[in-house]
Short mmCIF file of C-alpha atoms in Angstrom, two decimals:
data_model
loop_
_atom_site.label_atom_id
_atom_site.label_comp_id
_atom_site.label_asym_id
_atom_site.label_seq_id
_atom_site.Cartn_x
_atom_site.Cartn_y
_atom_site.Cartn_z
CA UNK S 27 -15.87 -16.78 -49.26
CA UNK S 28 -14.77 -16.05 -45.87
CA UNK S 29 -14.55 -12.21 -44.90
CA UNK S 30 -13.57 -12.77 -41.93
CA UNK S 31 -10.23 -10.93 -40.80
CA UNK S 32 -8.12 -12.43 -37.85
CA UNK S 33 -7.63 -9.03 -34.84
CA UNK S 34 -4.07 -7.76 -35.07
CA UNK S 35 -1.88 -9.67 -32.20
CA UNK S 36 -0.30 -7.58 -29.48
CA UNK S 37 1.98 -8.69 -26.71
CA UNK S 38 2.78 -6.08 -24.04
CA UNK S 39 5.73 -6.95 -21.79
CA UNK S 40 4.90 -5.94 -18.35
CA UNK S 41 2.11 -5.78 -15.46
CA UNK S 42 2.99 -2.21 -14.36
CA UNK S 43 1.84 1.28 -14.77
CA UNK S 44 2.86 1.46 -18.70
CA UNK S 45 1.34 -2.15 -19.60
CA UNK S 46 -2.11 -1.44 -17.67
CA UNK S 47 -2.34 1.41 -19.70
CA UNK S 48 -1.67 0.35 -22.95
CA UNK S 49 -4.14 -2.45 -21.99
CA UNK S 50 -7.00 -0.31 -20.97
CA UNK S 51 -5.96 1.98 -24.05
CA UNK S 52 -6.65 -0.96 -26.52
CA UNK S 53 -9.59 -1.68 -25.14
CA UNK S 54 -12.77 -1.63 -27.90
CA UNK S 55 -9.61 -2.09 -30.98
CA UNK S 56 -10.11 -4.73 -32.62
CA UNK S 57 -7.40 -6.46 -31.20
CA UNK S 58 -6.02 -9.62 -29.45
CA UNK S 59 -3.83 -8.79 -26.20
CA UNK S 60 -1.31 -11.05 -24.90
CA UNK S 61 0.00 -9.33 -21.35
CA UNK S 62 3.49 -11.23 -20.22
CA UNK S 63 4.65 -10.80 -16.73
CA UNK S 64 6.80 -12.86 -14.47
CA UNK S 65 4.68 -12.00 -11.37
CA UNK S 66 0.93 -12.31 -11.37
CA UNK S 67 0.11 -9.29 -9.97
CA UNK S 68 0.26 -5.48 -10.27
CA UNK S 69 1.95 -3.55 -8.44
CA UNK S 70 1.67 0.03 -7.17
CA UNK S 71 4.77 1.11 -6.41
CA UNK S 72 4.41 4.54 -5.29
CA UNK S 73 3.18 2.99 -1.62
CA UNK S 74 6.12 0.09 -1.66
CA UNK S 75 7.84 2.56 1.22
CA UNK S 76 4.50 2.03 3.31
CA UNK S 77 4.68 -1.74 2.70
CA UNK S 78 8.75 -1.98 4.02
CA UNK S 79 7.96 0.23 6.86
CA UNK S 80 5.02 -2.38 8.22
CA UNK S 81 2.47 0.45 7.76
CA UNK S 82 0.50 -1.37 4.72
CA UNK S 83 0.69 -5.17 3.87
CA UNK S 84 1.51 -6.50 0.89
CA UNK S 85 -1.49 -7.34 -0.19
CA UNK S 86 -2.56 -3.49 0.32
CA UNK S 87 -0.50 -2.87 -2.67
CA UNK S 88 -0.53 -5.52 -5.04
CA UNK S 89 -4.03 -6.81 -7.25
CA UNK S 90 -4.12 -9.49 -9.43
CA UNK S 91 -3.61 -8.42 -12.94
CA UNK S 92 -6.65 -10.57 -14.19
CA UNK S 93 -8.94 -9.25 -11.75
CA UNK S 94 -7.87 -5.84 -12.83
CA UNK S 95 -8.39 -6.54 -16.94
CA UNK S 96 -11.28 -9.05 -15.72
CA UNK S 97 -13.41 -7.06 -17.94
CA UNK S 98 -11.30 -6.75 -21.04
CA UNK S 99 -12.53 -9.50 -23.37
CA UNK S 100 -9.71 -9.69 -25.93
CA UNK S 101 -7.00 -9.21 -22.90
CA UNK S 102 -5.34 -12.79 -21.95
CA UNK S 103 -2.52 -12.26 -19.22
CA UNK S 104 0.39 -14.95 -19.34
CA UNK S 105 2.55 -15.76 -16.20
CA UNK S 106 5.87 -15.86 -17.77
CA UNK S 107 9.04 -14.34 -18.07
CA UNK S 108 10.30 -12.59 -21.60
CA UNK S 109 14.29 -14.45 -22.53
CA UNK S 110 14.27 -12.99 -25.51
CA UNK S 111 12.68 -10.93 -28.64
CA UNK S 112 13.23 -11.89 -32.43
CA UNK S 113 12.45 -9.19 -34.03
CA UNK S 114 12.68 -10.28 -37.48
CA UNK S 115 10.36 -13.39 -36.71
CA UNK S 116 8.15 -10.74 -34.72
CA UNK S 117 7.97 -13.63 -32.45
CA UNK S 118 8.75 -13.15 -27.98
CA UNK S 119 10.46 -16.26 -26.67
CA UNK S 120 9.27 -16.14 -22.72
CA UNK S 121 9.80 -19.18 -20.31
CA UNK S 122 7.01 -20.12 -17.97
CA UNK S 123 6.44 -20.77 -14.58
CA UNK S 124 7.13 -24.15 -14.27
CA UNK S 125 10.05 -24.08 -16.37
CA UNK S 126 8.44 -24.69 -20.04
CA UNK S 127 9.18 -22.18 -23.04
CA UNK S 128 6.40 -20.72 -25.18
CA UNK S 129 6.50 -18.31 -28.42
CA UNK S 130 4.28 -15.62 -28.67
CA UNK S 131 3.87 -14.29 -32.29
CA UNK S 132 2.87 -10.78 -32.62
CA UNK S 133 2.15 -8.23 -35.19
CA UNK S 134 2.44 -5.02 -32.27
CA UNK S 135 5.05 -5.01 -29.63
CA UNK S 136 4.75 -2.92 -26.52
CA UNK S 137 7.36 -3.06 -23.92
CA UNK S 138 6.91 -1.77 -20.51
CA UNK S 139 9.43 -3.92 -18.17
CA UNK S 140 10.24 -0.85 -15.90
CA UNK S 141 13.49 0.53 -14.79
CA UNK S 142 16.35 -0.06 -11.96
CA UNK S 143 17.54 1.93 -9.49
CA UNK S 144 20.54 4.19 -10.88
CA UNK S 145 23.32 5.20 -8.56
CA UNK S 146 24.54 7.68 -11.11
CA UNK S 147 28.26 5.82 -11.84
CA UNK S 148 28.63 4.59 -7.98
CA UNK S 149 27.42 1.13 -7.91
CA UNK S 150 29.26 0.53 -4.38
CA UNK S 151 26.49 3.11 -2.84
CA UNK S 152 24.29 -0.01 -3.66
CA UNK S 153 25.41 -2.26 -0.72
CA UNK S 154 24.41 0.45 1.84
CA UNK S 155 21.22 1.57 -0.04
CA UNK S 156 19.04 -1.15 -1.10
CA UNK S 157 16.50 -0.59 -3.76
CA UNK S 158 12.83 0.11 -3.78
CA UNK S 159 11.58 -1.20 -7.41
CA UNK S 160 10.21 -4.53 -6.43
CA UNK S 161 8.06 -6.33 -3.69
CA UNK S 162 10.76 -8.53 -2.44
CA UNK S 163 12.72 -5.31 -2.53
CA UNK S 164 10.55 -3.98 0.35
CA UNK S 165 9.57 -7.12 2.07
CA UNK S 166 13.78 -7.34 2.74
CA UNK S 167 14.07 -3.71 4.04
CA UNK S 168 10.96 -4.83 5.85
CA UNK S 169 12.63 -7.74 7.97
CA UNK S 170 15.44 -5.54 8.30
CA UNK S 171 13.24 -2.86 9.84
CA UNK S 172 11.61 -5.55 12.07
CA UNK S 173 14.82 -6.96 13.00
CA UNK S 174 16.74 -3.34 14.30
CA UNK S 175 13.20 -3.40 16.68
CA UNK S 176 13.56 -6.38 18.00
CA UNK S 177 17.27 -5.75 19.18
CA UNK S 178 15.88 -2.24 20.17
CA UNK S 179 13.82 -4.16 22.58
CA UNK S 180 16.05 -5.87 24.28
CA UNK S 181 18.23 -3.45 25.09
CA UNK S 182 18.52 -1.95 28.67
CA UNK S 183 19.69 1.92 27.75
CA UNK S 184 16.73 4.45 26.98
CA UNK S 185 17.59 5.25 23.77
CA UNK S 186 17.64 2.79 20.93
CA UNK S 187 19.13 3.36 17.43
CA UNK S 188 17.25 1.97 14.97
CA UNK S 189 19.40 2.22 11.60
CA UNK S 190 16.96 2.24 8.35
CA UNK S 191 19.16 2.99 5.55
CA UNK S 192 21.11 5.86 3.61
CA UNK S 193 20.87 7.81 0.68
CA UNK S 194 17.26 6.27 -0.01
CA UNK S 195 14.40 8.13 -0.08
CA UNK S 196 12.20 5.82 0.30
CA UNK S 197 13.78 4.75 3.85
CA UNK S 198 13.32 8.49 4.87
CA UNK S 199 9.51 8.59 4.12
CA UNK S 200 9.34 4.98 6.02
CA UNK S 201 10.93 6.15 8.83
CA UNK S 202 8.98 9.05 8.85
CA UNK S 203 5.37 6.61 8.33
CA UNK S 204 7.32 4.72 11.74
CA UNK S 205 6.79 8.35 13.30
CA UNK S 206 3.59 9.56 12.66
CA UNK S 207 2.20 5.72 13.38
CA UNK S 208 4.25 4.80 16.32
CA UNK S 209 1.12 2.34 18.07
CA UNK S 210 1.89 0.15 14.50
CA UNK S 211 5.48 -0.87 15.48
CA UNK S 212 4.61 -4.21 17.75
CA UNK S 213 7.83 -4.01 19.87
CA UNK S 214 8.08 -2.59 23.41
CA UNK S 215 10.89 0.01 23.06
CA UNK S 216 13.18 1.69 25.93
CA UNK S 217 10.53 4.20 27.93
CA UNK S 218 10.33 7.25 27.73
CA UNK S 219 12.16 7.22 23.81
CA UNK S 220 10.77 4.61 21.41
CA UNK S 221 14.02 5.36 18.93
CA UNK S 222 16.01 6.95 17.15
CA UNK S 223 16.27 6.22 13.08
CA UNK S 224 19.82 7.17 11.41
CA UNK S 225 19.12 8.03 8.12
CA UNK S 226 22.47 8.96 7.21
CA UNK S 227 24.90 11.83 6.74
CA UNK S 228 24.64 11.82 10.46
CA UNK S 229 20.87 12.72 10.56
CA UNK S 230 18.92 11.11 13.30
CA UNK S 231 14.62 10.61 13.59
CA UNK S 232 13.29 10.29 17.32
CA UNK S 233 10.34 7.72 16.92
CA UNK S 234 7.75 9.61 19.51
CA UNK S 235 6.46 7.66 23.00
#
């Protein structure tokens, strides 16, 4: 007679702050993890401001997720991307990287996909204020950062407006990274005044010499 009993199947959707936990959570249960993520890292969000302003790379704030569960035996992360849920099959219908579909049967369900930016019933605030949820996300604020320098620096007038964004928070606390770190920006600005930085509502940020 065989005694033995198959572990209970859980599938957690998502490689961020929720999933990790849940992971680390079901640790020593006798349990087999599935963790489903389109991207194959984690990412710490908190710092993505640091990573758009220049001050921190990207790789400063991202870790693979299975170097991070490396040491949970009955966690297996998937690279894929969750279409859909039947929840009377108790089955997740994800489509992989390179295109292919897979089912992932389950017995426990956790979801932890994460949120969007709200802009509290004004979705035209969106095209001046860019969200801050995602690594691309930064990496565009980023290269528009980058790019208000390099027309900064070839300008002829001593002071250069560097517009960062409005209504963001996020672009305040990088602009205000940009200040404290001046020596990091790798432009030659107008002498004596690096910049300025509009954040908005007509409130300006003079980047120090």
């Amino acid at each position: 007679m065989d005694d033995h009993i198959a572990p209970r199947r859980v599938v957690i959707l998502g490689g961020g702050f929720a999933g990790l936990f849940a992971v680390r959570a079901l640790r020593r249960a006798p349990v087999a993890v599935t963790l489903v993520d389109r991207n194959a890292h984690h990412l710490f969000q908190p710092l993505l401001y640091q990573c758009a302003s220049g001050i921190l790379s990207s790789g400063q704030i991202t870790q693979p997720l299975r170097a991070v569960l490396r040491r949970h035996g009955n966690v297996r992360c998937l690279l894929a991307t969750a279409t859909g849920v039947d929840v009377y099959a108790r089955v997740v219908h994800a489509e992989r990287a390179d295109g292919t579909s897979v089912s992932l049967p389950y017995d426990e369900l956790i979801v932890g996909i994460g949120v969007k930016q709200s802009y509290f019933g004004h979705n035209e605030f969106a095209q001046h204020a860019p969200g801050m949820k995602t690594l691309d996300d930064a990496l565009a604020v980023r290269r528009k950062i980058y790019c208000a320098f390099e027309m900064a620096e070839s300008v002829t007038e001593r002071r250069a407006v560097v517009k960062v964004g409005r209504f963001h928070a996020s672009g305040v606390l990088g602009v205000a990274d940009l200040a404290v770190h001046p020596h990091r920006v790798p432009h030659r600005l107008p002498e004596p005044v690096r910049g300025t930085a509009q954040l908005g509502g007509g409130l300006r940020l003079r980047l120090p010499t």
